[in-house]
Structure formats: structure tokens, C-alpha cells
């Protein structure tokens, strides 16, 4: 007999062969999905309901990539989709939403203040980069999402005038208005670099490795989560995305943490010199893409204005920080370089 906290999720869970008794509990959810914990006998699973789209091809691709990775001998765990009674890993809810069930991975969110977690996250990102490059079966898969460097196409609705129109309706300070213009200038500069980005080595990447999408146990990183946005992109974007987590008011601390991350990454995979040289721009590319993403959410009424205003502050800070610290970043990135270059 099922003792559920929310009956609508029981309809999904009843499509799976879980050991009794089964209990559904509410857990933390992200902005894109709703999650529930399933306690079934002595086992635990995670139920995910996709809230931002109803495209089965996207979820099926995510599960196909995860299936290959679960056979790849990784030193950490990745989600393993469970099959329902129809032998499918994607379940359609009565409302038409998509849902999936994954085996639970034990662990807690890693902490940015813990050195072993930083290096471990870099090591996991490097190992994943290496494995994704080696999995020949992935060549048969067609990406659903555009690479980061196609951000102008991905966020076509958020063109310059649309951003300015959106900003004009918000209670921005004069300083925040200047930050919007600065971000638009950074966007224009990155647009001019798209041809260069396209020349970088490309492969499948996770595309969103951050502390919130990882799990730690003790000093080790034991899991990477949320492969929903995996796609073929510039290989170096994998490291750039993680690096964007670290800029803070303390420049020395930020650079120390990025160096530690790159040490971990470089212990598993080395980037070519042209990739290392592009990393500062790729970090900014990640930031501008996130900024445009949240602009789109605001325009569609999915977020309140305070969400995008926070993004203006954070993303402006990171982009400016990268610009001020390009020389120091070159030194920090050497731990992930195939051929280390002089930093003099």
C-alpha cells in the first residue's frame, strides 16, 4: 500500500515495479524540474518531472548518454534511469508532462570552501571529458541543444533592443543600467569570436557541471548529476563552466580555487593550448548565455524581476573579474594544459 504525500505523483510511481512499501517525499527542486524522493522497501529512487519542456527526444537523448556512461567505468556515479512497465525510461504524466525515475546516489552537495571538493570536482570534470571523448557510441546520437557558441541563435528573441526594452521596465539603478550596457558590449565582443570558438576541438559535454550538480561523500566527489543539457560543443566549455563558479571579491582566493580546480581537471585530461587561451572568453560566454536565458524567462513571465536583477549583478561581476584577471588566469589554467607555457 502506498502512503504518498502527493497523489498525483503516485500515478507516475505506479508505472514502475517498486518493492513495497512505497513512500513519496518532497525534496528540493531546481528551476527546471520538480523532484520527489521515492522510498521503496529498502531502496531509494529520485522521481524527476520535467517542467520546462515536453520534448521526449531531449529526455531520451539524456538517458541514452547516461546509459553509455554507466557502462564506461567512471570513478564516480552518474544517474541511472529506471525502466517502467513498458520498458521505457521516459514516462508521460496524465497532464502530458515528462517524468523519469533514477536510482538514488548517496551524497551531499560539495562545498566551494573545501579544497578537496574543488580539486575533486575538477578531477570528475576532466574524467568525464576524457570518457565522453572516448565513447564512440555517442557519434550515433544527434544533439538536441545548440552549443554555447550559438548563443545568438539560441536566444534570438533576446536581441539587443529586446534586452533594452526589458530593462526599461525594471526598477534598475543607474549603476545597474550601466551594467546592462556593459554586458551588451561583452555580448557583441563574444559574437565576433564565434568563428574562433567553432574552430576549437568539439565533443559531447555535460555543459552544466557546477557544485549544485555534484555530490560529495567525505573529501571525495562521488556523483555528477543533471545531464539534461548535454550536447556537442567546444570541449573546453566543460572546464569554463566550472571556472565561472569561483570569482569572488577576493581575487587571490578566486585564483587559488581555479588553480586547484585545473589541477584536478589536468590530472585526468589536458586541453590544447588554443583551448587554454580561449578559456577566459569561454567563461564569459557561459555567463552571457546564462544572462540571456534568464532574460528570456523574465520576458515569458516565468521569473520575477528580482531574479534577472540578481543575474545582472552576478554576471556583470564575473565578466569584469575575468577581464581584470586575464594574465593571472593564464597562469592558473596551466595545470590543465597539454603543454605548459611560460607565464612570464
Short mmCIF file of C-alpha atoms in Angstrom, two decimals:
data_model
loop_
_atom_site.label_atom_id
_atom_site.label_comp_id
_atom_site.label_asym_id
_atom_site.label_seq_id
_atom_site.Cartn_x
_atom_site.Cartn_y
_atom_site.Cartn_z
CA UNK A 1 0.00 0.00 0.00
CA UNK A 2 1.36 3.44 -0.92
CA UNK A 3 1.44 6.24 1.62
CA UNK A 4 2.06 9.23 -0.64
CA UNK A 5 2.39 12.90 0.28
CA UNK A 6 1.04 13.98 -3.10
CA UNK A 7 -1.35 11.71 -5.00
CA UNK A 8 -0.53 13.00 -8.49
CA UNK A 9 2.99 11.58 -8.26
CA UNK A 10 1.60 8.18 -7.26
CA UNK A 11 0.16 7.87 -10.78
CA UNK A 12 3.71 8.03 -12.14
CA UNK A 13 5.25 5.80 -9.49
CA UNK A 14 2.60 3.12 -10.11
CA UNK A 15 4.08 2.67 -13.60
CA UNK A 16 7.19 1.14 -12.03
CA UNK A 17 7.86 -2.16 -10.27
CA UNK A 18 8.98 -0.90 -6.87
CA UNK A 19 9.29 -3.10 -3.77
CA UNK A 20 6.72 -2.33 -1.07
CA UNK A 21 6.12 -0.31 0.96
CA UNK A 22 6.42 2.79 -1.23
CA UNK A 23 6.51 6.33 0.11
CA UNK A 24 6.90 9.60 -1.82
CA UNK A 25 8.50 12.57 -0.09
CA UNK A 26 9.03 16.14 -1.20
CA UNK A 27 12.67 17.18 -1.69
CA UNK A 28 14.44 20.26 -3.03
CA UNK A 29 13.67 21.03 -6.68
CA UNK A 30 15.51 23.08 -9.26
CA UNK A 31 14.14 25.81 -11.50
CA UNK A 32 13.65 23.48 -14.46
CA UNK A 33 12.31 20.33 -12.80
CA UNK A 34 10.28 19.03 -9.88
CA UNK A 35 11.83 16.20 -7.87
CA UNK A 36 10.45 13.78 -5.31
CA UNK A 37 12.22 11.11 -3.28
CA UNK A 38 10.79 7.60 -3.58
CA UNK A 39 11.34 5.23 -0.66
CA UNK A 40 10.61 1.70 -1.85
CA UNK A 41 11.31 -1.11 0.58
CA UNK A 42 14.97 -0.68 1.49
CA UNK A 43 15.75 1.23 -1.70
CA UNK A 44 15.63 4.89 -2.71
CA UNK A 45 14.95 6.49 -6.07
CA UNK A 46 14.57 10.03 -7.38
CA UNK A 47 11.50 10.99 -9.40
CA UNK A 48 12.03 13.90 -11.79
CA UNK A 49 9.19 15.70 -13.57
CA UNK A 50 10.40 17.94 -16.39
CA UNK A 51 8.72 21.34 -16.10
CA UNK A 52 10.44 23.37 -18.84
CA UNK A 53 9.58 21.27 -21.91
CA UNK A 54 7.59 18.25 -23.14
CA UNK A 55 10.03 17.11 -25.81
CA UNK A 56 10.60 13.39 -25.35
CA UNK A 57 13.61 13.49 -27.70
CA UNK A 58 15.52 15.67 -25.20
CA UNK A 59 14.96 13.28 -22.30
CA UNK A 60 15.59 10.19 -24.42
CA UNK A 61 18.95 11.62 -25.51
CA UNK A 62 19.89 12.39 -21.91
CA UNK A 63 19.07 8.81 -20.94
CA UNK A 64 20.99 7.37 -23.90
CA UNK A 65 24.11 9.29 -22.91
CA UNK A 66 23.70 8.18 -19.29
CA UNK A 67 23.31 4.57 -20.40
CA UNK A 68 26.68 4.73 -22.17
CA UNK A 69 28.37 6.48 -19.26
CA UNK A 70 27.09 3.91 -16.78
CA UNK A 71 28.99 1.29 -18.79
CA UNK A 72 32.16 3.39 -19.06
CA UNK A 73 33.80 2.56 -15.72
CA UNK A 74 33.72 6.06 -14.23
CA UNK A 75 35.24 6.55 -10.77
CA UNK A 76 32.07 8.39 -9.70
CA UNK A 77 28.38 7.72 -10.27
CA UNK A 78 26.00 9.31 -12.74
CA UNK A 79 22.20 8.92 -12.75
CA UNK A 80 20.88 5.55 -13.92
CA UNK A 81 17.34 5.81 -15.39
CA UNK A 82 14.92 3.07 -14.31
CA UNK A 83 12.60 1.39 -16.81
CA UNK A 84 8.84 1.40 -16.30
CA UNK A 85 6.42 -1.45 -17.05
CA UNK A 86 6.65 -0.57 -20.76
CA UNK A 87 10.46 -0.99 -20.62
CA UNK A 88 10.79 2.75 -21.27
CA UNK A 89 12.78 5.20 -19.15
CA UNK A 90 10.53 8.15 -20.03
CA UNK A 91 7.02 8.26 -18.57
CA UNK A 92 4.26 10.63 -19.68
CA UNK A 93 2.09 12.04 -16.86
CA UNK A 94 -1.70 12.42 -17.20
CA UNK A 95 -1.09 16.16 -17.72
CA UNK A 96 1.28 15.42 -20.59
CA UNK A 97 4.48 16.23 -18.72
CA UNK A 98 7.55 14.01 -18.96
CA UNK A 99 8.89 12.13 -15.96
CA UNK A 100 11.76 9.79 -15.17
CA UNK A 101 12.96 7.75 -12.21
CA UNK A 102 16.63 7.39 -11.29
CA UNK A 103 18.48 5.27 -8.76
CA UNK A 104 19.41 7.37 -5.74
CA UNK A 105 23.06 8.39 -5.38
CA UNK A 106 24.14 8.84 -1.77
CA UNK A 107 25.95 12.08 -1.03
CA UNK A 108 25.71 15.77 -0.18
CA UNK A 109 26.36 18.91 -2.17
CA UNK A 110 30.11 19.68 -2.30
CA UNK A 111 31.27 22.93 -0.70
CA UNK A 112 33.21 25.63 -2.52
CA UNK A 113 35.20 26.26 0.68
CA UNK A 114 36.54 22.68 0.82
CA UNK A 115 39.77 22.29 -1.16
CA UNK A 116 39.34 18.56 -1.74
CA UNK A 117 35.87 19.19 -3.19
CA UNK A 118 37.23 21.80 -5.61
CA UNK A 119 40.05 19.56 -6.82
CA UNK A 120 37.71 16.58 -6.87
CA UNK A 121 35.14 18.42 -8.98
CA UNK A 122 37.91 19.32 -11.41
CA UNK A 123 39.04 15.70 -11.48
CA UNK A 124 35.50 14.49 -12.16
CA UNK A 125 35.05 17.07 -14.94
CA UNK A 126 38.35 16.01 -16.51
CA UNK A 127 37.50 12.32 -16.29
CA UNK A 128 34.07 12.93 -17.79
CA UNK A 129 35.65 14.93 -20.63
CA UNK A 130 38.04 12.07 -21.34
CA UNK A 131 35.32 9.40 -21.23
CA UNK A 132 32.88 11.37 -23.40
CA UNK A 133 35.64 11.76 -25.97
CA UNK A 134 36.31 8.02 -25.96
CA UNK A 135 32.72 6.77 -26.23
CA UNK A 136 32.35 6.04 -29.95
CA UNK A 137 28.70 5.03 -29.47
CA UNK A 138 27.87 8.71 -28.88
CA UNK A 139 28.69 9.51 -32.50
CA UNK A 140 25.35 7.94 -33.45
CA UNK A 141 23.44 10.42 -31.26
CA UNK A 142 22.17 13.73 -32.61
CA UNK A 143 22.43 16.69 -30.21
CA UNK A 144 19.18 18.44 -29.32
CA UNK A 145 20.60 21.58 -27.75
CA UNK A 146 22.78 24.11 -29.55
CA UNK A 147 26.38 24.60 -28.38
CA UNK A 148 27.11 27.62 -26.20
CA UNK A 149 28.78 29.46 -29.08
CA UNK A 150 25.46 29.51 -30.95
CA UNK A 151 24.02 31.70 -28.19
CA UNK A 152 22.80 34.34 -30.64
CA UNK A 153 20.63 31.73 -32.34
CA UNK A 154 19.54 30.08 -29.09
CA UNK A 155 18.47 33.42 -27.61
CA UNK A 156 17.40 35.13 -30.83
CA UNK A 157 14.34 36.63 -29.14
CA UNK A 158 16.60 38.40 -26.65
CA UNK A 159 18.27 40.68 -29.19
CA UNK A 160 19.81 43.99 -28.11
CA UNK A 161 16.64 46.06 -28.42
CA UNK A 162 14.59 43.41 -26.63
CA UNK A 163 17.06 43.49 -23.72
CA UNK A 164 16.92 47.29 -23.56
CA UNK A 165 13.13 47.23 -23.68
CA UNK A 166 13.05 44.64 -20.90
CA UNK A 167 15.48 46.69 -18.80
CA UNK A 168 13.46 49.88 -19.25
CA UNK A 169 10.52 48.27 -17.47
CA UNK A 170 12.56 47.35 -14.39
CA UNK A 171 13.42 49.48 -11.34
CA UNK A 172 17.13 49.49 -12.18
CA UNK A 173 19.58 51.92 -10.61
CA UNK A 174 21.79 53.98 -12.92
CA UNK A 175 24.67 51.68 -11.98
CA UNK A 176 22.65 48.61 -12.96
CA UNK A 177 21.69 50.25 -16.25
CA UNK A 178 25.41 50.75 -16.94
CA UNK A 179 26.00 47.08 -16.16
CA UNK A 180 23.36 46.08 -18.70
CA UNK A 181 25.13 48.15 -21.35
CA UNK A 182 28.47 46.64 -20.33
CA UNK A 183 27.03 43.14 -20.70
CA UNK A 184 25.63 44.03 -24.12
CA UNK A 185 29.13 45.19 -25.12
CA UNK A 186 30.58 41.90 -23.87
CA UNK A 187 27.93 40.08 -25.88
CA UNK A 188 28.96 41.93 -29.05
CA UNK A 189 32.61 41.08 -28.45
CA UNK A 190 31.79 37.39 -27.97
CA UNK A 191 29.64 37.38 -31.10
CA UNK A 192 32.73 38.49 -33.02
CA UNK A 193 34.61 35.48 -31.59
CA UNK A 194 32.08 32.82 -32.67
CA UNK A 195 34.16 31.76 -35.69
CA UNK A 196 37.14 31.21 -33.39
CA UNK A 197 35.06 29.19 -30.94
CA UNK A 198 33.87 26.94 -33.78
CA UNK A 199 37.49 26.03 -34.59
CA UNK A 200 38.14 24.61 -31.11
CA UNK A 201 38.05 20.81 -30.59
CA UNK A 202 34.45 19.66 -30.22
CA UNK A 203 32.83 16.69 -28.50
CA UNK A 204 29.93 15.76 -26.22
CA UNK A 205 29.99 17.68 -22.93
CA UNK A 206 27.81 17.78 -19.82
CA UNK A 207 27.58 21.55 -20.17
CA UNK A 208 26.44 22.39 -16.64
CA UNK A 209 28.95 20.97 -14.15
CA UNK A 210 28.57 23.17 -11.08
CA UNK A 211 28.59 22.47 -7.34
CA UNK A 212 24.79 22.16 -7.33
CA UNK A 213 25.00 19.33 -9.88
CA UNK A 214 27.55 17.25 -7.98
CA UNK A 215 27.59 15.02 -4.90
CA UNK A 216 30.31 14.54 -2.31
CA UNK A 217 30.99 11.98 0.41
CA UNK A 218 33.68 12.99 2.87
CA UNK A 219 36.51 14.56 0.87
CA UNK A 220 35.56 12.95 -2.45
CA UNK A 221 33.23 13.79 -5.32
CA UNK A 222 31.07 10.71 -5.77
CA UNK A 223 28.50 11.79 -8.34
CA UNK A 224 27.66 14.16 -11.18
CA UNK A 225 24.01 14.91 -11.85
CA UNK A 226 21.67 16.62 -14.33
CA UNK A 227 22.82 15.66 -17.82
CA UNK A 228 19.69 17.21 -19.34
CA UNK A 229 21.64 19.81 -21.33
CA UNK A 230 24.45 17.60 -22.65
CA UNK A 231 25.36 18.41 -26.24
CA UNK A 232 28.24 18.62 -28.69
CA UNK A 233 30.18 21.80 -28.00
CA UNK A 234 33.67 23.22 -27.72
CA UNK A 235 35.39 20.70 -25.45
CA UNK A 236 36.92 23.40 -23.25
CA UNK A 237 33.45 24.67 -22.29
CA UNK A 238 33.27 21.87 -19.73
CA UNK A 239 36.08 23.45 -17.71
CA UNK A 240 34.96 27.02 -18.43
CA UNK A 241 31.51 26.38 -16.94
CA UNK A 242 33.00 25.18 -13.65
CA UNK A 243 35.52 28.04 -13.53
CA UNK A 244 32.65 30.53 -13.64
CA UNK A 245 31.65 29.37 -10.14
CA UNK A 246 34.71 30.84 -8.43
CA UNK A 247 35.12 34.61 -9.00
CA UNK A 248 34.54 36.50 -5.75
CA UNK A 249 35.67 39.75 -4.15
CA UNK A 250 38.92 38.11 -3.02
CA UNK A 251 40.96 37.84 -6.24
CA UNK A 252 43.70 35.73 -4.67
CA UNK A 253 41.22 33.24 -3.23
CA UNK A 254 39.34 33.02 -6.54
CA UNK A 255 42.54 32.31 -8.47
CA UNK A 256 43.71 29.80 -5.87
CA UNK A 257 40.46 27.88 -6.22
CA UNK A 258 40.57 27.97 -10.03
CA UNK A 259 44.17 26.69 -9.93
CA UNK A 260 43.07 23.83 -7.68
CA UNK A 261 40.17 23.02 -10.00
CA UNK A 262 42.50 22.96 -13.01
CA UNK A 263 44.96 20.74 -11.13
CA UNK A 264 42.19 18.20 -10.65
CA UNK A 265 40.99 18.52 -14.25
CA UNK A 266 44.53 18.23 -15.62
CA UNK A 267 45.15 15.03 -13.67
CA UNK A 268 42.54 13.38 -15.90
CA UNK A 269 42.61 15.33 -19.17
CA UNK A 270 44.76 18.01 -20.78
CA UNK A 271 43.49 20.76 -23.04
CA UNK A 272 45.34 22.05 -26.09
CA UNK A 273 46.98 25.47 -25.95
CA UNK A 274 44.34 27.11 -28.14
CA UNK A 275 41.68 25.84 -25.73
CA UNK A 276 43.57 27.21 -22.73
CA UNK A 277 43.90 30.58 -24.47
CA UNK A 278 40.15 30.66 -25.13
CA UNK A 279 39.06 29.84 -21.56
CA UNK A 280 38.60 33.44 -20.33
CA UNK A 281 36.32 34.17 -23.28
CA UNK A 282 34.50 30.86 -22.78
CA UNK A 283 33.85 31.73 -19.13
CA UNK A 284 32.32 35.00 -20.26
CA UNK A 285 30.37 33.12 -22.93
CA UNK A 286 28.86 30.91 -20.24
CA UNK A 287 27.89 33.98 -18.25
CA UNK A 288 26.29 35.83 -21.15
CA UNK A 289 24.37 32.70 -22.14
CA UNK A 290 23.01 32.39 -18.59
CA UNK A 291 22.11 36.08 -18.56
CA UNK A 292 20.17 35.80 -21.83
CA UNK A 293 18.49 32.63 -20.58
CA UNK A 294 17.14 34.44 -17.52
CA UNK A 295 16.17 37.43 -19.64
CA UNK A 296 14.03 35.06 -21.69
CA UNK A 297 12.46 33.61 -18.55
CA UNK A 298 11.58 37.11 -17.35
CA UNK A 299 10.11 38.04 -20.74
CA UNK A 300 7.94 34.90 -20.66
CA UNK A 301 6.73 35.62 -17.13
CA UNK A 302 8.45 32.56 -15.64
CA UNK A 303 10.54 34.55 -13.13
CA UNK A 304 10.07 37.70 -11.13
CA UNK A 305 12.15 40.77 -11.98
CA UNK A 306 14.34 40.28 -8.91
CA UNK A 307 15.77 37.08 -10.41
CA UNK A 308 17.13 38.81 -13.50
CA UNK A 309 18.36 41.79 -11.48
CA UNK A 310 20.42 39.38 -9.37
CA UNK A 311 21.76 37.86 -12.57
CA UNK A 312 22.75 41.31 -13.85
CA UNK A 313 24.79 41.87 -10.69
CA UNK A 314 26.48 38.47 -10.60
CA UNK A 315 27.17 38.10 -14.32
CA UNK A 316 28.47 41.64 -14.64
CA UNK A 317 30.81 40.96 -11.72
CA UNK A 318 32.14 37.71 -13.21
CA UNK A 319 32.67 39.17 -16.69
CA UNK A 320 34.53 42.17 -15.25
CA UNK A 321 36.55 39.92 -12.95
CA UNK A 322 37.67 37.75 -15.86
CA UNK A 323 38.67 40.84 -17.84
CA UNK A 324 40.78 42.18 -14.96
CA UNK A 325 42.48 38.86 -14.30
CA UNK A 326 43.28 37.50 -17.77
CA UNK A 327 47.03 37.29 -17.14
CA UNK A 328 46.58 35.61 -13.76
CA UNK A 329 44.06 33.18 -15.23
CA UNK A 330 46.57 32.15 -17.89
CA UNK A 331 48.86 31.06 -15.05
CA UNK A 332 46.05 29.27 -13.20
CA UNK A 333 44.98 27.37 -16.31
CA UNK A 334 48.43 25.85 -16.91
CA UNK A 335 47.63 22.88 -14.66
CA UNK A 336 45.07 21.79 -17.28
CA UNK A 337 47.29 22.45 -20.31
CA UNK A 338 48.74 19.73 -22.53
CA UNK A 339 51.92 21.78 -22.98
CA UNK A 340 52.60 24.23 -20.20
CA UNK A 341 53.59 27.67 -21.41
CA UNK A 342 55.69 30.36 -19.81
CA UNK A 343 53.69 32.76 -17.67
CA UNK A 344 56.40 35.43 -17.69
#
